[in-house]
PDB file of C-alpha atoms in Angstrom:
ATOM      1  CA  UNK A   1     109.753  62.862  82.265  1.00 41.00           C
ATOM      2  CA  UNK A   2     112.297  60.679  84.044  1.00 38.00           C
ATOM      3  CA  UNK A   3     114.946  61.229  81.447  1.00 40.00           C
ATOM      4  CA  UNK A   4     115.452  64.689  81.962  1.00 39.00           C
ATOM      5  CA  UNK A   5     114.369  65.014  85.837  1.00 44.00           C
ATOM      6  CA  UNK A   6     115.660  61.666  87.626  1.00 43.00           C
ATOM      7  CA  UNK A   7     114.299  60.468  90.892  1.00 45.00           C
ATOM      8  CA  UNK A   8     115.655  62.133  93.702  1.00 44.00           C
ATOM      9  CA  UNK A   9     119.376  63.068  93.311  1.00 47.00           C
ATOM     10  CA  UNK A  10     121.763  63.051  96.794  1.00 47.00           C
ATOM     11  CA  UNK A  11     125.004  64.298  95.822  1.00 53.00           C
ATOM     12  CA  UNK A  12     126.696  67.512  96.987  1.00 49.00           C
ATOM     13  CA  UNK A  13     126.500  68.799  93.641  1.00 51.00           C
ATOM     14  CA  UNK A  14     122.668  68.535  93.094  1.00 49.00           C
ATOM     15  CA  UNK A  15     121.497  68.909  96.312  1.00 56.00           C
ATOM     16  CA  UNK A  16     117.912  67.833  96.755  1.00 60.00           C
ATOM     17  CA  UNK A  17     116.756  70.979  98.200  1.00 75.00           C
ATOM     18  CA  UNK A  18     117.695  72.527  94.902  1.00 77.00           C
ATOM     19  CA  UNK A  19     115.945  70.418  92.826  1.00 82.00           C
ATOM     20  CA  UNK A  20     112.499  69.825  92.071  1.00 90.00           C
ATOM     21  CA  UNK A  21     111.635  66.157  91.772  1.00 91.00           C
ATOM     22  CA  UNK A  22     109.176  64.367  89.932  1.00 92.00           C
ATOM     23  CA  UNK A  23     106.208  64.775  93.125  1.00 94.00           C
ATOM     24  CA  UNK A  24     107.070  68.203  93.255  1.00 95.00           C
ATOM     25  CA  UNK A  25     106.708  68.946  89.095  1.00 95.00           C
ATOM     26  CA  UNK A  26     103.491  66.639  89.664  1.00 96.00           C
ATOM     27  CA  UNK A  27     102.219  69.523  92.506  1.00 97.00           C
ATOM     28  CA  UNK A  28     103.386  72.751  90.681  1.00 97.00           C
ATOM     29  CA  UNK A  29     102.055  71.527  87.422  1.00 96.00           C
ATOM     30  CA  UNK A  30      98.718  71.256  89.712  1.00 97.00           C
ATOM     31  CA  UNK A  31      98.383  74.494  89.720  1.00 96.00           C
ATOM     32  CA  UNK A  32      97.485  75.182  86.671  1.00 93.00           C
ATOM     33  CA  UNK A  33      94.292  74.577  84.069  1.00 93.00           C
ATOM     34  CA  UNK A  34      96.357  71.782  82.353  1.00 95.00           C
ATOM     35  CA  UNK A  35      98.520  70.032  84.038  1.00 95.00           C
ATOM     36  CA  UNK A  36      99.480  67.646  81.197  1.00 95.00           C
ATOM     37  CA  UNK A  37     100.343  70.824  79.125  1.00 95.00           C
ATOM     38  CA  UNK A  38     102.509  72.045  81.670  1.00 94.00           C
ATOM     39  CA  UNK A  39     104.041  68.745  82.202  1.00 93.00           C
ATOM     40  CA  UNK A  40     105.154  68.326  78.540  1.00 94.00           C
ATOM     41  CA  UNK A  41     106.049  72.049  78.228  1.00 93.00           C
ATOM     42  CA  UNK A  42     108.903  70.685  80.947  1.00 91.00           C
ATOM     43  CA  UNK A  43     109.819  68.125  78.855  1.00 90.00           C
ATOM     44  CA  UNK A  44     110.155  70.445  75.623  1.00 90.00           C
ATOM     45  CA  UNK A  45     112.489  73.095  77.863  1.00 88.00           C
ATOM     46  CA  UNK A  46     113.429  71.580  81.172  1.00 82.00           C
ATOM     47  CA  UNK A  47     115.700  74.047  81.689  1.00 84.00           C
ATOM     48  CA  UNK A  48     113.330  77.757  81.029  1.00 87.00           C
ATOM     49  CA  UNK A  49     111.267  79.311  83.667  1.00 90.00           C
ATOM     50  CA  UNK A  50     107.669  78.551  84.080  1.00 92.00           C
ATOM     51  CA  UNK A  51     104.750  81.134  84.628  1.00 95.00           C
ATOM     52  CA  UNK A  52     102.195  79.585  87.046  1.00 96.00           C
ATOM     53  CA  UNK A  53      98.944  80.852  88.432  1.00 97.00           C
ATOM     54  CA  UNK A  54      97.984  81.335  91.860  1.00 98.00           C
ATOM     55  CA  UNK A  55      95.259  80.970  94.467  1.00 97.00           C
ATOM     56  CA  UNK A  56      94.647  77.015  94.161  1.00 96.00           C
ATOM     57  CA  UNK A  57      97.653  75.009  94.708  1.00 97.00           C
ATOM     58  CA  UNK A  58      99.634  77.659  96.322  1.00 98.00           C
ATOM     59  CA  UNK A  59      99.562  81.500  96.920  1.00 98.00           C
ATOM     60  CA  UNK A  60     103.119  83.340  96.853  1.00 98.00           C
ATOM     61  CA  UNK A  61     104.791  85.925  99.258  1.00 98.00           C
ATOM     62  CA  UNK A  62     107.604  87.809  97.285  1.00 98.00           C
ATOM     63  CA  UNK A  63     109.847  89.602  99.015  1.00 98.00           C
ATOM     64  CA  UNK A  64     113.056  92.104  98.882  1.00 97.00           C
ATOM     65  CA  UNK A  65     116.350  89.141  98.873  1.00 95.00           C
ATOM     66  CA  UNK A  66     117.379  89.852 102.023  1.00 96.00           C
ATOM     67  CA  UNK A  67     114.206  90.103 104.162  1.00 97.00           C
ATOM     68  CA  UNK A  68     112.978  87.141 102.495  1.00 97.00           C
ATOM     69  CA  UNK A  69     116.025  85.248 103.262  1.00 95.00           C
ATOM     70  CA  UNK A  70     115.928  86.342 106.949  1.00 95.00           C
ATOM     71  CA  UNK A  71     112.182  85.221 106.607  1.00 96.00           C
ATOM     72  CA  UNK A  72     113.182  81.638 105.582  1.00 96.00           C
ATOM     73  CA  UNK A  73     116.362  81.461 107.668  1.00 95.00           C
ATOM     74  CA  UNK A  74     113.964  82.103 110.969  1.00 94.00           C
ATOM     75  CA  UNK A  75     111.171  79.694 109.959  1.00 95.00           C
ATOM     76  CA  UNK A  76     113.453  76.926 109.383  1.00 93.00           C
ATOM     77  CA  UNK A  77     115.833  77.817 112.744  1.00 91.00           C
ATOM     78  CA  UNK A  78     113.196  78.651 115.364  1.00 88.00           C
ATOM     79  CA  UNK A  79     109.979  78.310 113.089  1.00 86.00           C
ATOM     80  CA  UNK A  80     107.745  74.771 111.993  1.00 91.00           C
ATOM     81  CA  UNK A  81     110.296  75.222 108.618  1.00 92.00           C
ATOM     82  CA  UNK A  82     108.926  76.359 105.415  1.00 95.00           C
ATOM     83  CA  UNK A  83     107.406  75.173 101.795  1.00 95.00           C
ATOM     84  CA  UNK A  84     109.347  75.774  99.073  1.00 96.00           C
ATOM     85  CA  UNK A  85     110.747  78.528  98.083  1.00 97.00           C
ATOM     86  CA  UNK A  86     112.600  80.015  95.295  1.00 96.00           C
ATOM     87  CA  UNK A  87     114.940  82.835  94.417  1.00 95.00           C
ATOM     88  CA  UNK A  88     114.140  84.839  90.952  1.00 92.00           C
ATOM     89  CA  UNK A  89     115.764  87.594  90.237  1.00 91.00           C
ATOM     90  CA  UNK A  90     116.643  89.571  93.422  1.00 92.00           C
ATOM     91  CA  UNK A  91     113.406  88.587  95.224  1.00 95.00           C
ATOM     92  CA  UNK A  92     112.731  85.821  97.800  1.00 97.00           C
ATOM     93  CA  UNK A  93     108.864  83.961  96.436  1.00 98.00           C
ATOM     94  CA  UNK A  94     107.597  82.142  99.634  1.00 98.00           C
ATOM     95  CA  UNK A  95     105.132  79.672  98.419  1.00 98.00           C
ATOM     96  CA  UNK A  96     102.227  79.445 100.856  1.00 98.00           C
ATOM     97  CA  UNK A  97      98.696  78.390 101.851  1.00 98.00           C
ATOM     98  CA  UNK A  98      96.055  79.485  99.307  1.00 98.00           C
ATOM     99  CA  UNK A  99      94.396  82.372 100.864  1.00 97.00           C
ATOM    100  CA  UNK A 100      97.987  83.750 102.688  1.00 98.00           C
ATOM    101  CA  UNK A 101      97.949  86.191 100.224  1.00 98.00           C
ATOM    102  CA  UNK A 102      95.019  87.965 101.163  1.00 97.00           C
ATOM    103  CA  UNK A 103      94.898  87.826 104.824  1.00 97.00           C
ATOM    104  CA  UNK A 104      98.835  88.405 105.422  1.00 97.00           C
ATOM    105  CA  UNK A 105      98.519  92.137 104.808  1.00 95.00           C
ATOM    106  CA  UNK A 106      95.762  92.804 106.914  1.00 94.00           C
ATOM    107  CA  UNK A 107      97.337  90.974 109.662  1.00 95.00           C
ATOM    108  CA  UNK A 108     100.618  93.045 109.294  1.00 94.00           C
ATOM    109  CA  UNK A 109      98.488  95.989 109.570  1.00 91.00           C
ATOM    110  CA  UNK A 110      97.443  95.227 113.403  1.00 90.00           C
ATOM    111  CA  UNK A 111     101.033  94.380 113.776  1.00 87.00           C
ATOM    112  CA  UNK A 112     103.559  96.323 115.729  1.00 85.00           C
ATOM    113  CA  UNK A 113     106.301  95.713 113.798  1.00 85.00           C
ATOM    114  CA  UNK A 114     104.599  96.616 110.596  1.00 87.00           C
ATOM    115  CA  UNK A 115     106.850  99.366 109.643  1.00 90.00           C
ATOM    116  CA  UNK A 116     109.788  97.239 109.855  1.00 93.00           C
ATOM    117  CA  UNK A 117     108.429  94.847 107.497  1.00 94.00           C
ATOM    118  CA  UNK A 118     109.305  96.146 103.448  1.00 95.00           C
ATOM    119  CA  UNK A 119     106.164  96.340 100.922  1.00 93.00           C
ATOM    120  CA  UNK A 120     105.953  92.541 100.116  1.00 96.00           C
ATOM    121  CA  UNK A 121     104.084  91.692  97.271  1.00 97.00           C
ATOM    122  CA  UNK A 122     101.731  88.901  98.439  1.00 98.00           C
ATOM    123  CA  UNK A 123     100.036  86.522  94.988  1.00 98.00           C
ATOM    124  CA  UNK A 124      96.457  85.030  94.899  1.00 98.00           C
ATOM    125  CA  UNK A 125      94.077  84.194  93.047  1.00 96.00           C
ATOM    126  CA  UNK A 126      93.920  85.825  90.227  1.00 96.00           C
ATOM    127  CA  UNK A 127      97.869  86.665  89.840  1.00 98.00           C
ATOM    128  CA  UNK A 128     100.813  84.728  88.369  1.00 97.00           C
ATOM    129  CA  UNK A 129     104.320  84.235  89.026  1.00 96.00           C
ATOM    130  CA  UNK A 130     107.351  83.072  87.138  1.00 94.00           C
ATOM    131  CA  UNK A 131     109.510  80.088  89.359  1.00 91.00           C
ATOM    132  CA  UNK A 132     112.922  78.955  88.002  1.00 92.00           C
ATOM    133  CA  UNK A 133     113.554  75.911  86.306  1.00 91.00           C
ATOM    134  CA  UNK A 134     113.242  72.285  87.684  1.00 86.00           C
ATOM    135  CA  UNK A 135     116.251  71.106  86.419  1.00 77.00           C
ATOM    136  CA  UNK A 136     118.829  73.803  85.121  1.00 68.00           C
ATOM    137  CA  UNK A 137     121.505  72.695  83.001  1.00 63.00           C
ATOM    138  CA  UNK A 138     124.994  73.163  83.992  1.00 55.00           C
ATOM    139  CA  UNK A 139     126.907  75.649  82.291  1.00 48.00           C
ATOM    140  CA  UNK A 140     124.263  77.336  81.071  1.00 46.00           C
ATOM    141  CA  UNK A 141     124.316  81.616  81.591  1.00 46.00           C
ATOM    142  CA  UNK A 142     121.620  81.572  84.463  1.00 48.00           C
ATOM    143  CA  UNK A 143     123.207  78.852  86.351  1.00 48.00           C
ATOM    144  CA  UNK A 144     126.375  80.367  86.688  1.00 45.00           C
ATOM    145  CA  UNK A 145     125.083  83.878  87.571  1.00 47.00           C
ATOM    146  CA  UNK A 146     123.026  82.046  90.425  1.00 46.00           C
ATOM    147  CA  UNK A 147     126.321  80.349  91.774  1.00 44.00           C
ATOM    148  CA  UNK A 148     128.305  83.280  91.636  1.00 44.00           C
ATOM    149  CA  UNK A 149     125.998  85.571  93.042  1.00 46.00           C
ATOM    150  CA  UNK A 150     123.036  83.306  94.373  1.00 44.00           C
ATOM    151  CA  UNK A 151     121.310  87.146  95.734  1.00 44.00           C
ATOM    152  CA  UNK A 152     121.946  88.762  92.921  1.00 46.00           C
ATOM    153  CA  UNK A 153     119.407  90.238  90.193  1.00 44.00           C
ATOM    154  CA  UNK A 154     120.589  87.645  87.994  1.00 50.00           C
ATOM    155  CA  UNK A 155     119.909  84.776  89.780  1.00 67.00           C
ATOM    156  CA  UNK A 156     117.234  82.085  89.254  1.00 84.00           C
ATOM    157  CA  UNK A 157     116.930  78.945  91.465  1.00 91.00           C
ATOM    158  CA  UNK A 158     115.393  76.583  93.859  1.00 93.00           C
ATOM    159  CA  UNK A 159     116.102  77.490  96.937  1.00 94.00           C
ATOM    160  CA  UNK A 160     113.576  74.769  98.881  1.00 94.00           C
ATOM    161  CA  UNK A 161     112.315  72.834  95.956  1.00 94.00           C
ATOM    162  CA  UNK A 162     108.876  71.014  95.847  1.00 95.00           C
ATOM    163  CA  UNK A 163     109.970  67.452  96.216  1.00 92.00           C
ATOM    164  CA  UNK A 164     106.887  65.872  97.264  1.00 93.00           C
ATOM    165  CA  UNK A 165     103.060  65.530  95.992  1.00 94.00           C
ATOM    166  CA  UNK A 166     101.448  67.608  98.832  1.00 94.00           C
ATOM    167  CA  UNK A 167     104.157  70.007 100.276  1.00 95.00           C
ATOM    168  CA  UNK A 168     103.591  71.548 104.137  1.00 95.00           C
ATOM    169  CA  UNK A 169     102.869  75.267 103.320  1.00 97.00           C
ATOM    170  CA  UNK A 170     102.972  78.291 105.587  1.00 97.00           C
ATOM    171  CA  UNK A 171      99.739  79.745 106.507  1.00 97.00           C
ATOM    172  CA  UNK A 172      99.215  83.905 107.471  1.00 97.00           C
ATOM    173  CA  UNK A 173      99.794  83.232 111.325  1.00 96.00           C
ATOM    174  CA  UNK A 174     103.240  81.509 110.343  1.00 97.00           C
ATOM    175  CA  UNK A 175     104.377  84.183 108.131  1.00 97.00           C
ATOM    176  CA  UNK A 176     103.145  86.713 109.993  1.00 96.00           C
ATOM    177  CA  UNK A 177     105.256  85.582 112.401  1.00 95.00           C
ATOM    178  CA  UNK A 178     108.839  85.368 110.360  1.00 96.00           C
ATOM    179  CA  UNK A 179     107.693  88.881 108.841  1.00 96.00           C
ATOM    180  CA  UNK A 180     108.190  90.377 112.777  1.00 95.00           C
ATOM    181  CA  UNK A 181     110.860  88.162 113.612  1.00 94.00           C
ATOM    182  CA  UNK A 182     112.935  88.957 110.735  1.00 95.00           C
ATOM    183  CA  UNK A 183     111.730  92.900 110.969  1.00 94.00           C
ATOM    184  CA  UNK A 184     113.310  92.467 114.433  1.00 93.00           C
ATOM    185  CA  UNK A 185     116.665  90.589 113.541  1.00 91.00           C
ATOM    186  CA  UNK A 186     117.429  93.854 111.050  1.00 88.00           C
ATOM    187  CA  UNK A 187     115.863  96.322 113.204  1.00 82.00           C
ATOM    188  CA  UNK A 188     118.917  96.011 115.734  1.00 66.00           C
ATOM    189  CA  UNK A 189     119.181  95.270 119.298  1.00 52.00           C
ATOM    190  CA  UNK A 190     118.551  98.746 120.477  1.00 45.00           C
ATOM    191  CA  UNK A 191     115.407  99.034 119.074  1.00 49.00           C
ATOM    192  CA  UNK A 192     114.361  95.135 119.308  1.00 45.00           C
ATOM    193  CA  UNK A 193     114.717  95.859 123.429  1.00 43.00           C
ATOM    194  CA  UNK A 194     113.819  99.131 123.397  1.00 41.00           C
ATOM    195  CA  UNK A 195     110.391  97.662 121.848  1.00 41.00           C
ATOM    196  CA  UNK A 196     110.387  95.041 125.198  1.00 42.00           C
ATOM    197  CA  UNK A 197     110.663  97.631 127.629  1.00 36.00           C
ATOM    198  CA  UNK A 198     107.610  99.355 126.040  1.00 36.00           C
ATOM    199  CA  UNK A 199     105.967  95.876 126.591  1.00 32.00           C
ATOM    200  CA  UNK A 200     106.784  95.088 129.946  1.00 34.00           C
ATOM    201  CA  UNK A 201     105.903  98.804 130.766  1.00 33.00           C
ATOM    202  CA  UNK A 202     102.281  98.447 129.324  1.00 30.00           C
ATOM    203  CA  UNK A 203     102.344  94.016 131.338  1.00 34.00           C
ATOM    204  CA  UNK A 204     100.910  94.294 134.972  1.00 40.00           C
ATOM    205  CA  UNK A 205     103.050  92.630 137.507  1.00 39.00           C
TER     206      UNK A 205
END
């Protein structure tokens, strides 16, 4: 595969968080029943979009663009960071810890913030999802959609790529957690202290 996805590129151009390397095709591929299949399906069409199961390697949160993006901007700027991630069009997919999928919604549901938080569509076992592709060409239709408009409906790319064997991947409690905090950035102020007097009220001094 090293002829069409080289090592680990570091130029301003092909930034590596945009680009899946050769540990991180070797952990997507993972996922799947055949990882050999996948692998040479790459090599055939380095450049289409995959379809890849979930619930083994990885379950998915996918989320309305902007949400998501305030999801990922607050894990990585007050949070322990995120796995990868990808944009596909006009959705934010959050790859996670198997099993995220199924308890994040019941968690949300205890939350207080729940109603803030937009209908997420959260992938386990027993779902799919289509990622972009590990290496898009340049020039090609996709890839100048996503830089023109990298939120728009269009748009399908990397935007934390798998670049190692065994990525770090969000559990529940973690995305629980950038699901209020980002309900809370686009809430407003008002509401975000209104919500802290209510607290305080209910704290005993």
């Amino acid at each position: 595969m090293s002829d069409w996805l080289p090592d680990t590129p570091r130029t301003l151009a092909f930034p590596t968080s945009a680009y899946v390397t050769l540990a991180g095709a070797d952990w997507l591929a993972s996922a799947g029943p055949d990882p050999d299949a996948m692998q040479a399906a790459w090599a055939a069409q380095p450049a289409a979009p995959s379809v890849l199961p979930c619930g083994t390697a990885f379950d998915v949160i996918n989320a309305p663009a902007l949400f998501g993006r305030r999801m990922v901007d607050h894990l990585w700027s007050t949070g322990p960071g995120s796995g990868p991630v990808a944009a596909h069009r006009g959705r934010i997919l959050l790859f996670a810890a198997p099993g995220a999928a199924q308890r994040l919604p019941a968690l949300l549901v205890w939350e207080e913030w729940a109603a803030a938080v937009p209908p997420l569509l959260c992938h386990g076992s027993g779902d799919a999802v289509t990622v972009p592709p590990l290496h898009p060409r340049h020039g090609t239709a996709e890839a100048s959609a996503a830089a023109e408009d990298p939120s728009g409906p269009a748009a399908s790319r990397w935007l934390v790529a798998p670049d190692v064997r065994n990525p770090w991947l969000p559990g529940p409690d973690v995305l629980l957690w950038a699901c209020v905090r980002a309900a809370r950035s686009m809430a407003g102020p008002e509401r975000d202290t209104a919500a802290q007097h209510r607290v305080s009220a209910l704290t005993p001094g």
